[in-house]
Tab-separated table of C-alpha atoms in Angstrom:
chain	number	residue	atom	x	y	z
A	435	MET	CA	-28.948	-31.463	39.069
A	436	LYS	CA	-25.977	-29.391	38.061
A	437	THR	CA	-26.549	-25.753	37.153
A	438	ALA	CA	-24.736	-24.098	34.243
A	439	GLN	CA	-22.078	-21.624	35.290
A	440	ALA	CA	-21.036	-18.663	33.160
A	441	ILE	CA	-17.418	-18.732	32.029
A	442	PRO	CA	-15.750	-15.334	32.529
A	443	ALA	CA	-14.661	-13.744	29.260
A	444	THR	CA	-11.888	-11.731	30.896
A	445	GLU	CA	-8.556	-12.943	32.258
A	446	ARG	CA	-7.841	-12.270	35.916
A	447	ALA	CA	-4.528	-10.490	36.440
A	448	LEU	CA	-2.384	-9.600	39.444
A	449	LEU	CA	-0.485	-6.323	38.997
A	450	VAL	CA	2.973	-5.755	40.482
A	451	GLY	CA	4.702	-2.392	40.945
A	452	VAL	CA	8.301	-1.803	42.058
A	453	ALA	CA	9.940	1.415	43.314
A	454	TRP	CA	13.457	2.277	44.457
A	455	LYS	CA	14.534	3.895	47.733
A	456	ARG	CA	16.217	6.873	46.153
A	457	SER	CA	15.725	10.582	46.680
A	458	PRO	CA	12.538	11.781	44.950
A	459	ARG	CA	12.898	14.281	42.119
A	460	ILE	CA	10.463	16.676	43.788
A	461	ARG	CA	11.267	17.813	47.340
A	462	GLY	CA	8.646	16.739	49.817
A	463	MET	CA	7.371	13.877	47.664
A	464	GLN	CA	7.398	10.484	49.342
A	465	ALA	CA	9.780	7.875	47.886
A	466	GLY	CA	7.943	5.619	45.474
A	467	ALA	CA	5.033	8.036	44.934
A	468	PRO	CA	5.504	8.281	41.119
A	469	GLU	CA	5.713	4.472	40.865
A	470	ARG	CA	2.497	4.105	42.874
A	471	GLU	CA	0.763	6.478	40.448
A	472	SER	CA	2.194	4.467	37.572
A	473	LEU	CA	0.691	1.319	39.132
A	474	VAL	CA	-2.718	3.031	39.203
A	475	GLU	CA	-2.229	3.805	35.529
A	476	LEU	CA	-1.317	0.151	34.919
A	477	VAL	CA	-4.732	-0.785	36.317
A	478	GLU	CA	-6.387	1.314	33.588
A	479	LEU	CA	-4.088	-0.159	30.946
A	480	ALA	CA	-4.936	-3.701	32.028
A	481	ARG	CA	-8.651	-2.922	31.928
A	482	SER	CA	-8.226	-1.479	28.451
A	483	ALA	CA	-6.672	-4.817	27.440
A	484	GLY	CA	-9.738	-6.634	28.786
A	485	ALA	CA	-8.259	-7.944	32.052
A	486	ALA	CA	-10.120	-8.284	35.353
A	487	ILE	CA	-7.962	-6.864	38.142
A	488	ALA	CA	-7.536	-9.488	40.872
A	489	GLY	CA	-5.298	-7.284	43.032
A	490	THR	CA	-2.079	-5.287	43.214
A	491	VAL	CA	1.276	-5.818	44.924
A	492	PHE	CA	3.818	-3.053	45.545
A	493	GLN	CA	7.430	-3.275	46.685
A	494	LEU	CA	9.995	-0.636	47.685
A	495	ARG	CA	13.572	-1.857	47.140
A	496	ASP	CA	17.106	-0.521	47.424
A	497	LYS	CA	17.994	-1.837	43.970
A	498	ALA	CA	16.755	-4.307	41.366
A	499	ASP	CA	17.509	-7.999	41.730
A	500	PRO	CA	19.295	-9.023	38.486
A	501	ALA	CA	17.628	-12.445	38.335
A	502	THR	CA	14.044	-11.738	39.442
A	503	LEU	CA	13.771	-7.915	39.805
A	504	VAL	CA	11.907	-8.251	43.143
A	505	GLY	CA	13.892	-10.968	44.946
A	506	ARG	CA	13.008	-14.545	45.871
A	507	GLY	CA	11.161	-13.634	49.065
A	508	LYS	CA	8.828	-11.225	47.272
A	509	LEU	CA	8.270	-13.791	44.518
A	510	ASP	CA	6.957	-16.226	47.157
A	511	GLU	CA	4.525	-13.530	48.296
A	512	ILE	CA	3.445	-12.777	44.700
A	513	ARG	CA	2.944	-16.486	43.997
A	514	ALA	CA	0.807	-16.924	47.125
A	515	GLU	CA	-1.241	-13.826	46.261
A	516	ALA	CA	-1.832	-15.078	42.706
A	517	ILE	CA	-3.024	-18.444	44.051
A	518	VAL	CA	-5.370	-16.862	46.595
A	519	LYS	CA	-6.785	-14.382	44.040
A	520	ASP	CA	-6.998	-17.090	41.323
A	521	ALA	CA	-4.965	-14.971	38.894
A	522	PRO	CA	-3.304	-16.954	36.063
A	523	LEU	CA	-1.638	-13.779	34.749
A	524	ILE	CA	0.900	-11.496	36.471
A	525	ILE	CA	1.630	-8.061	34.969
A	526	PHE	CA	4.714	-6.121	36.051
A	527	ASP	CA	4.747	-2.329	35.784
A	528	SER	CA	8.487	-2.446	34.989
A	529	ASP	CA	10.211	-3.700	31.853
A	530	LEU	CA	11.528	-7.219	32.426
A	531	SER	CA	14.599	-8.715	30.790
A	532	PRO	CA	14.069	-12.093	29.055
A	533	MET	CA	15.941	-13.835	31.885
A	534	GLN	CA	13.886	-12.125	34.616
A	535	GLN	CA	10.645	-12.996	32.846
A	536	ARG	CA	11.608	-16.682	32.568
A	537	ASN	CA	12.726	-16.882	36.198
A	538	ILE	CA	9.540	-15.254	37.508
A	539	GLU	CA	7.345	-17.564	35.398
A	540	GLU	CA	9.187	-20.666	36.669
A	541	HIS	CA	8.956	-19.551	40.311
A	542	THR	CA	5.312	-18.399	40.282
A	543	GLU	CA	4.033	-20.998	37.784
A	544	ARG	CA	2.028	-18.200	36.194
A	545	ARG	CA	2.155	-16.423	32.850
A	546	VAL	CA	4.110	-13.171	33.237
A	547	ILE	CA	4.158	-10.073	31.011
A	548	ASP	CA	5.568	-6.586	31.520
A	549	ARG	CA	4.305	-3.074	30.806
A	550	THR	CA	5.646	-2.987	27.231
A	551	GLN	CA	3.989	-6.270	26.288
A	552	LEU	CA	0.696	-5.055	27.757
A	553	ILE	CA	0.821	-1.833	25.726
A	554	LEU	CA	1.631	-3.833	22.589
A	555	ASP	CA	-1.437	-5.973	23.210
A	556	ILE	CA	-3.652	-2.885	23.542
A	557	PHE	CA	-2.206	-1.447	20.342
A	558	ALA	CA	-2.915	-4.749	18.551
A	559	ARG	CA	-6.568	-4.592	19.685
A	560	HIS	CA	-7.109	-1.020	18.499
A	561	ALA	CA	-5.072	-0.746	15.275
A	562	ARG	CA	-7.461	-0.405	12.338
A	563	SER	CA	-5.442	0.745	9.320
A	564	ARG	CA	-3.198	-1.616	7.366
A	565	GLU	CA	-0.119	0.367	8.354
A	566	GLY	CA	-1.089	0.401	12.014
A	567	GLN	CA	-1.537	-3.378	12.034
A	568	LEU	CA	1.825	-3.892	10.322
A	569	GLN	CA	3.579	-1.591	12.768
A	570	VAL	CA	2.052	-3.361	15.771
A	571	GLU	CA	3.107	-6.759	14.436
A	572	LEU	CA	6.622	-5.458	13.784
A	573	ALA	CA	6.949	-4.133	17.342
A	574	GLN	CA	5.605	-7.418	18.751
A	575	LEU	CA	8.040	-9.542	16.744
A	576	ASN	CA	11.020	-7.398	17.741
A	577	TYR	CA	9.913	-7.730	21.365
A	578	MET	CA	9.438	-11.494	21.073
A	579	LEU	CA	12.709	-12.316	19.296
A	580	PRO	CA	15.095	-12.129	22.298
A	581	ARG	CA	12.525	-13.907	24.494
A	582	LEU	CA	12.375	-17.159	22.529
A	583	THR	CA	13.662	-20.133	24.483
A	584	GLY	CA	14.571	-23.654	23.369
A	585	LYS	CA	14.213	-27.030	25.034
A	586	GLY	CA	17.615	-28.596	24.293
A	587	ALA	CA	18.061	-31.672	22.100
A	588	ALA	CA	14.348	-32.411	22.120
A	589	MET	CA	13.806	-29.318	19.952
A	590	SER	CA	16.205	-30.567	17.237
A	591	ARG	CA	14.740	-30.754	13.734
A	592	LEU	CA	17.453	-33.113	12.401
A	593	GLY	CA	19.169	-36.010	14.095
A	594	GLY	CA	22.505	-34.208	14.042
A	595	LYS	CA	25.939	-35.627	14.730
A	596	SER	CA	26.964	-37.002	18.053
A	597	GLY	CA	30.494	-38.153	17.320
A	598	GLY	CA	33.725	-36.375	16.596
A	599	GLY	CA	33.551	-36.538	12.798
A	600	GLY	CA	32.254	-33.881	10.483
A	601	ALA	CA	28.813	-33.722	8.971
A	602	GLY	CA	28.489	-36.844	6.902
A	603	GLY	CA	32.271	-37.431	7.054
A	604	ALA	CA	34.308	-40.339	8.309
A	605	GLY	CA	33.431	-41.213	11.850
A	606	GLY	CA	30.388	-38.999	11.516
A	607	GLY	CA	28.962	-40.005	14.863
A	608	ALA	CA	26.152	-42.236	15.970
A	609	GLY	CA	23.289	-40.239	14.549
A	610	ARG	CA	20.505	-42.075	12.738
A	611	ILE	CA	21.103	-42.949	9.084
A	612	GLY	CA	19.712	-40.328	6.730
A	613	VAL	CA	19.466	-37.550	9.296
A	614	ARG	CA	23.138	-36.934	10.091
A	615	GLY	CA	24.207	-33.322	9.656
A	616	PRO	CA	24.612	-30.039	11.492
A	617	GLY	CA	20.916	-29.930	12.300
A	618	GLU	CA	18.760	-26.921	13.134
A	619	LYS	CA	16.943	-26.669	16.411
A	620	LYS	CA	13.341	-25.476	16.477
A	621	LEU	CA	14.480	-22.387	18.376
A	622	GLU	CA	16.747	-21.427	15.473
A	623	THR	CA	13.929	-22.143	13.007
A	624	ASP	CA	11.566	-19.870	14.953
A	625	ARG	CA	14.150	-17.093	15.062
A	626	ARG	CA	14.794	-17.389	11.343
A	627	ARG	CA	11.073	-17.250	10.573
A	628	ILE	CA	10.629	-14.197	12.780
A	629	ARG	CA	13.551	-12.416	11.089
A	630	ASP	CA	12.103	-13.263	7.650
A	631	ARG	CA	8.703	-11.955	8.725
A	632	VAL	CA	10.290	-8.786	10.143
A	633	ARG	CA	11.991	-8.102	6.801
A	634	LYS	CA	8.719	-8.600	4.915
A	635	ILE	CA	6.847	-6.289	7.282
A	636	GLU	CA	9.553	-3.609	7.037
A	637	ASN	CA	9.324	-3.751	3.233
A	638	SER	CA	5.513	-3.492	3.407
A	639	ILE	CA	5.735	-0.528	5.788
A	640	ASP	CA	8.198	1.194	3.433
A	641	ASP	CA	5.668	0.779	0.595
A	642	VAL	CA	2.847	2.185	2.750
A	643	ARG	CA	5.113	5.056	3.863
A	644	LYS	CA	5.836	5.958	0.231
A	645	GLN	CA	2.113	6.015	-0.478
A	646	ARG	CA	1.550	8.236	2.559
A	647	ALA	CA	4.305	10.569	1.391
A	648	LEU	CA	2.575	10.888	-1.976
A	649	ARG	CA	-0.722	11.678	-0.254
A	650	ARG	CA	1.010	14.251	1.942
A	651	GLN	CA	2.626	15.795	-1.139
A	652	ALA	CA	-0.772	16.048	-2.807
A	653	ARG	CA	-2.211	17.532	0.386
A	654	ASN	CA	0.618	20.046	0.631
A	655	SER	CA	-0.221	21.278	-2.859
A	656	VAL	CA	-3.296	22.764	-1.211
A	657	PRO	CA	-2.119	25.697	0.951
A	658	LEU	CA	-3.461	24.500	4.299
A	659	GLY	CA	-1.420	24.329	7.490
A	660	THR	CA	-1.756	21.322	9.794
A	661	ILE	CA	-2.569	21.619	13.498
A	662	ALA	CA	-1.807	18.557	15.633
A	663	LEU	CA	-3.647	17.674	18.837
A	664	VAL	CA	-1.271	16.021	21.304
A	665	GLY	CA	-1.552	15.034	24.942
A	666	TYR	CA	-1.477	12.218	27.421
A	667	THR	CA	-3.733	9.285	26.678
A	668	ASN	CA	-7.359	9.662	27.812
A	669	VAL	CA	-7.322	13.469	28.275
A	670	GLY	CA	-10.172	14.019	25.798
A	671	LYS	CA	-8.300	14.779	22.549
A	672	SER	CA	-10.715	12.845	20.348
A	673	THR	CA	-13.738	14.479	21.999
A	674	LEU	CA	-12.153	17.899	21.446
A	675	PHE	CA	-11.336	16.928	17.842
A	676	ASN	CA	-14.995	15.992	17.229
A	677	ALA	CA	-16.253	19.187	18.864
A	678	LEU	CA	-14.011	21.402	16.708
A	679	SER	CA	-14.271	19.602	13.364
A	680	LYS	CA	-17.777	18.065	13.656
A	681	ALA	CA	-16.186	14.667	12.948
A	682	GLU	CA	-17.198	11.301	14.396
A	683	VAL	CA	-13.905	9.888	15.625
A	684	LEU	CA	-14.198	7.047	18.139
A	685	VAL	CA	-14.401	8.379	21.696
A	686	SER	CA	-13.690	5.963	24.543
A	687	SER	CA	-12.500	6.105	28.132
A	688	ARG	CA	-10.177	3.204	27.308
A	689	MET	CA	-6.506	4.063	26.932
A	690	PHE	CA	-5.137	4.159	23.366
A	691	ALA	CA	-8.616	3.980	21.819
A	692	THR	CA	-7.325	6.196	18.971
A	693	LEU	CA	-4.189	4.969	17.187
A	694	ASP	CA	-4.524	5.812	13.504
A	695	PRO	CA	-4.229	9.517	12.611
A	696	THR	CA	-7.417	11.302	11.557
A	697	ILE	CA	-7.388	14.625	9.674
A	698	ARG	CA	-10.279	17.010	9.064
A	699	ALA	CA	-10.564	20.521	7.645
A	700	LEU	CA	-11.326	23.338	10.107
A	701	ARG	CA	-12.440	26.897	9.310
A	702	LEU	CA	-11.173	29.586	11.687
A	703	PRO	CA	-13.017	32.799	12.646
A	704	SER	CA	-10.886	34.814	10.193
A	705	GLY	CA	-12.089	32.645	7.320
A	706	ARG	CA	-8.831	30.742	6.972
A	707	ARG	CA	-9.012	26.966	6.678
A	708	VAL	CA	-6.544	24.600	8.330
A	709	LEU	CA	-6.183	20.845	8.774
A	710	LEU	CA	-6.735	19.444	12.270
A	711	SER	CA	-5.028	16.133	13.111
A	712	ASP	CA	-5.925	13.795	15.996
A	713	THR	CA	-2.942	11.738	17.187
A	714	VAL	CA	-2.229	8.778	19.435
A	715	GLY	CA	-2.141	9.567	23.148
A	716	PHE	CA	1.242	9.620	24.858
A	717	ILE	CA	2.130	7.758	28.037
A	718	ARG	CA	4.920	7.643	30.623
A	719	ALA	CA	8.000	5.730	29.479
A	720	LEU	CA	6.531	5.065	26.027
A	721	PRO	CA	8.755	2.285	24.608
A	722	LYS	CA	11.051	3.515	21.840
A	723	GLY	CA	9.937	0.625	19.664
A	724	LEU	CA	6.395	1.970	19.758
A	725	MET	CA	7.525	5.502	18.917
A	726	THR	CA	9.321	4.092	15.884
A	727	ALA	CA	6.395	1.852	14.977
A	728	PHE	CA	3.756	4.584	15.063
A	729	ARG	CA	5.654	6.964	12.866
A	730	ALA	CA	2.474	7.686	10.890
A	731	THR	CA	0.666	9.555	13.635
A	732	LEU	CA	3.907	11.089	14.965
A	733	GLU	CA	4.834	12.433	11.527
A	734	GLU	CA	1.674	14.531	11.631
A	735	VAL	CA	3.091	16.195	14.743
A	736	GLN	CA	6.439	16.801	13.056
A	737	GLU	CA	4.779	18.302	9.964
A	738	SER	CA	2.408	20.580	11.881
A	739	VAL	CA	2.687	24.369	11.979
A	740	LEU	CA	0.992	24.498	15.399
A	741	ILE	CA	0.735	21.988	18.247
A	742	ILE	CA	-2.262	22.017	20.581
A	743	HIS	CA	-1.229	20.392	23.863
A	744	VAL	CA	-4.363	19.084	25.594
A	745	SER	CA	-4.303	18.460	29.365
A	746	ASP	CA	-6.897	16.996	31.724
A	747	ILE	CA	-7.152	19.820	34.266
A	748	SER	CA	-9.413	17.679	36.475
A	749	SER	CA	-6.527	15.255	37.116
A	750	ALA	CA	-4.506	15.885	40.270
A	751	HIS	CA	-1.342	14.824	38.422
A	752	HIS	CA	-1.804	16.813	35.222
A	753	GLN	CA	1.524	18.651	35.643
A	754	GLU	CA	3.495	15.387	35.777
A	755	LEU	CA	1.587	14.068	32.754
A	756	ASP	CA	2.374	17.276	30.862
A	757	GLU	CA	6.070	16.759	31.635
A	758	ALA	CA	5.872	13.267	30.110
A	759	VAL	CA	4.271	14.710	26.955
A	760	ASN	CA	6.888	17.475	26.707
A	761	LYS	CA	9.656	14.872	26.979
A	762	ILE	CA	8.237	12.903	24.045
A	763	LEU	CA	7.814	16.107	22.009
A	764	GLY	CA	11.475	16.827	22.704
A	765	ASP	CA	12.410	13.342	21.491
A	766	LEU	CA	10.478	14.069	18.288
A	767	GLY	CA	12.433	17.284	17.768
A	768	VAL	CA	9.394	19.604	17.922
A	769	ALA	CA	9.938	21.138	21.377
A	770	GLY	CA	10.374	24.609	19.858
A	771	ARG	CA	7.292	24.428	17.632
A	772	PRO	CA	4.533	27.025	18.311
A	773	THR	CA	2.326	25.424	20.969
A	774	LEU	CA	-1.066	26.322	22.404
A	775	HIS	CA	-1.974	24.740	25.758
A	776	VAL	CA	-5.585	23.690	26.382
A	777	TRP	CA	-6.808	22.734	29.850
A	778	ASN	CA	-9.658	20.393	29.029
A	779	LYS	CA	-12.474	18.915	31.195
A	780	ILE	CA	-13.152	22.054	33.242
A	781	ASP	CA	-16.751	20.813	33.519
A	782	LEU	CA	-15.450	18.164	35.969
A	783	LEU	CA	-13.983	20.732	38.367
A	784	PRO	CA	-15.763	21.938	41.515
A	785	LEU	CA	-17.083	25.475	41.112
A	786	ASP	CA	-14.633	27.097	43.562
A	787	GLU	CA	-11.630	25.341	41.971
A	788	LYS	CA	-12.825	26.330	38.511
A	789	ILE	CA	-13.039	29.979	39.572
A	790	GLU	CA	-9.465	29.822	40.922
A	791	TRP	CA	-8.156	28.441	37.636
A	792	GLN	CA	-10.028	31.128	35.684
A	793	LYS	CA	-8.396	33.815	37.839
A	794	SER	CA	-4.916	32.367	37.279
A	795	VAL	CA	-5.462	32.277	33.528
A	796	ALA	CA	-6.799	35.853	33.475
A	797	HIS	CA	-3.611	37.141	35.147
A	798	PRO	CA	-0.700	35.104	33.725
A	799	ALA	CA	2.919	35.729	34.576
A	800	GLU	CA	4.768	38.181	32.360
A	801	GLY	CA	5.939	36.587	29.125
A	802	VAL	CA	3.870	33.429	29.702
A	803	GLU	CA	1.210	32.489	27.166
A	804	PRO	CA	-1.916	31.599	29.205
A	805	PRO	CA	-3.682	28.305	28.468
A	806	VAL	CA	-7.248	28.030	27.249
A	807	LEU	CA	-9.788	26.633	29.712
A	808	ALA	CA	-12.240	24.480	27.781
A	809	SER	CA	-14.680	21.613	27.938
A	810	SER	CA	-14.987	19.483	24.839
A	811	VAL	CA	-18.231	18.012	26.232
A	812	THR	CA	-20.162	21.208	27.031
A	813	GLY	CA	-18.457	23.379	24.385
A	814	GLU	CA	-17.290	25.961	26.927
A	815	GLY	CA	-14.157	27.787	25.799
A	816	LEU	CA	-14.155	26.408	22.234
A	817	ASP	CA	-14.847	29.805	20.645
A	818	GLU	CA	-11.924	31.279	22.557
A	819	LEU	CA	-9.775	28.336	21.463
A	820	LEU	CA	-10.542	29.000	17.789
A	821	GLN	CA	-9.698	32.682	18.269
A	822	ARG	CA	-6.403	31.797	19.942
A	823	ILE	CA	-5.535	29.365	17.132
A	824	ASP	CA	-6.166	32.165	14.644
A	825	GLN	CA	-3.902	34.527	16.597
A	826	THR	CA	-1.122	31.966	17.164
A	827	LEU	CA	-0.825	30.802	13.566
A	828	PRO	CA	1.619	32.732	11.357
A	829	PRO	CA	-0.172	35.740	9.832
A	830	ASP	CA	-1.765	35.113	6.453
A	831	PRO	CA	-3.524	38.299	5.326
A	832	ILE	CA	-6.475	38.231	2.964
A	833	VAL	CA	-6.024	39.846	-0.452
A	834	LYS	CA	-8.750	40.837	-2.898
A	835	LEU	CA	-8.132	39.697	-6.487
A	836	SER	CA	-9.673	40.006	-9.899
A	837	ILE	CA	-8.463	37.072	-11.974
A	838	ARG	CA	-9.153	35.517	-15.392
A	839	LEU	CA	-8.784	31.749	-15.402
A	840	PRO	CA	-9.192	29.242	-18.255
A	841	LEU	CA	-12.285	27.096	-17.779
A	842	THR	CA	-10.058	24.054	-18.226
A	843	ASP	CA	-8.326	24.873	-14.903
A	844	GLY	CA	-11.191	23.537	-12.835
A	845	ARG	CA	-8.972	22.557	-9.905
A	846	THR	CA	-7.853	26.151	-9.261
A	847	VAL	CA	-11.428	27.433	-9.573
A	848	ALA	CA	-12.614	24.796	-7.089
A	849	LEU	CA	-9.849	25.669	-4.606
A	850	ILE	CA	-10.706	29.372	-4.762
A	851	HIS	CA	-14.348	28.560	-3.989
A	852	ALA	CA	-13.371	26.145	-1.205
A	853	LEU	CA	-10.610	28.123	0.518
A	854	GLY	CA	-11.485	31.706	-0.339
A	855	HIS	CA	-14.555	33.898	-0.686
A	856	VAL	CA	-15.846	34.530	-4.223
A	857	LEU	CA	-17.512	37.937	-4.545
A	858	HIS	CA	-18.430	37.767	-8.234
A	859	SER	CA	-17.992	35.314	-11.094
A	860	GLU	CA	-18.928	35.212	-14.761
A	861	VAL	CA	-17.965	33.257	-17.866
A	862	ASP	CA	-16.173	35.116	-20.656
A	863	ASP	CA	-15.709	32.913	-23.709
A	864	ALA	CA	-13.352	30.106	-22.585
A	865	HIS	CA	-12.400	31.865	-19.350
A	866	MET	CA	-13.836	32.452	-15.885
A	867	LEU	CA	-13.691	35.973	-14.444
A	868	LEU	CA	-13.542	35.992	-10.652
A	869	ASP	CA	-13.498	38.667	-7.957
A	870	ALA	CA	-12.420	36.873	-4.805
A	871	GLU	CA	-10.827	37.288	-1.394
A	872	VAL	CA	-8.138	34.674	-0.752
A	873	PRO	CA	-5.227	34.230	1.701
A	874	VAL	CA	-1.893	35.497	0.400
A	875	SER	CA	-0.215	32.101	0.912
A	876	MET	CA	-2.880	30.444	-1.218
A	877	ALA	CA	-2.565	33.057	-3.951
A	878	ARG	CA	1.188	32.492	-4.108
A	879	ARG	CA	0.939	28.694	-3.964
A	880	LEU	CA	-1.580	28.652	-6.843
A	881	LYS	CA	0.371	31.393	-8.719
A	882	LEU	CA	-2.751	33.509	-9.097
A	883	GLN	CA	-0.579	36.505	-9.939
A	884	ASP	CA	-0.215	35.007	-13.419
A	885	TYR	CA	-4.002	35.378	-13.940
A	886	ALA	CA	-4.558	38.717	-12.170
A	887	VAL	CA	-6.148	41.584	-14.100
A	888	ASN	CA	-6.418	45.333	-13.392
A	889	GLY	CA	-3.255	45.190	-11.266
A	890	THR	CA	-5.012	43.615	-8.310
A	891	PHE	CA	-2.056	41.552	-7.092
């Protein structure tokens, strides 16, 4: 009697990394070391996409093979490894040209994708907002367009002409009656449909972007600065965001678990209120198409008054990851923005290593702003982080006002209660008399000087 066997829900994948025999950027580092670390990262990316890792293959080459990237001999080895490990999918850590991808698939008889396509798949799994889904689809279509391939005459939609005459003209060829003409191959039809879909998506994204701009304009009418959390993917930004703002943003060890921007209000020790924004995690060699696609979360970084750069101090490669984040910040044009560095996950450090880091932070080099050691899980260092945010933000002194507002101006009254500290209030006919302490920027934005009494402004 046959027994039922469970069908695996995950796809087995063989991962391939390639490095070049050139001088390493850092003296003393072995050639290919960064690419090997990138291959380890690819393992986590593949797991985030739901793949079961069947194995890894690594090659060190003098230069890339134009046709297959790794050369015919290495392709034979990859094909044999995929057969032995029963892996129907091969994932390359490098970006493949359309020609290389086709050649590798034909030689290995396996489905082949590259790093960009894998990241796009993860983004498609995790996008939740309408704009995020549109942007993922747009990036996927732009990636797919140059990779479409036809199958010759068999793909023809119309019979077409086969003689020397023109379409439907004298001597119009031996095509079948009623289908003579220039014809349109299925490949051309697919490309046209993709281009039409791309235009529709771009128009939809423009509409969503206009709506977001209106929401940002309404938000900017309230005098609150925005603080953006940035960092490499999976360094604990969302956990830190929840710990600071008491929010319930999804926290996962999977890469790119957070794609859509989330914003919450945060009150600082001085009494000021700011907006805290959680953003998508960065990654090495983030494809430009994805940076363009996820403009929503990146715009929050560009609009922020302060950037909090979060690092995983427990990672042995945190300095290299920080360099990758700084490069992307430079591409966004915010490299000179006020930045506060947070070394997160200190709870994962051994005690002696933790003490060494604390000593280095306590005695920073002259002119260097020391980072904040924190743990978003245990809460250690969060009070110091809030204090440092308060000190780093542009000064916004508190002013005490006595104002007389019409009762019809309920929005201003509500903002004073929400963002300031009301000492006394009473109703006088059709007006509200308030004694309050409010930030100067708020008083100016709401034009409270027009309602001040007793020369308090």
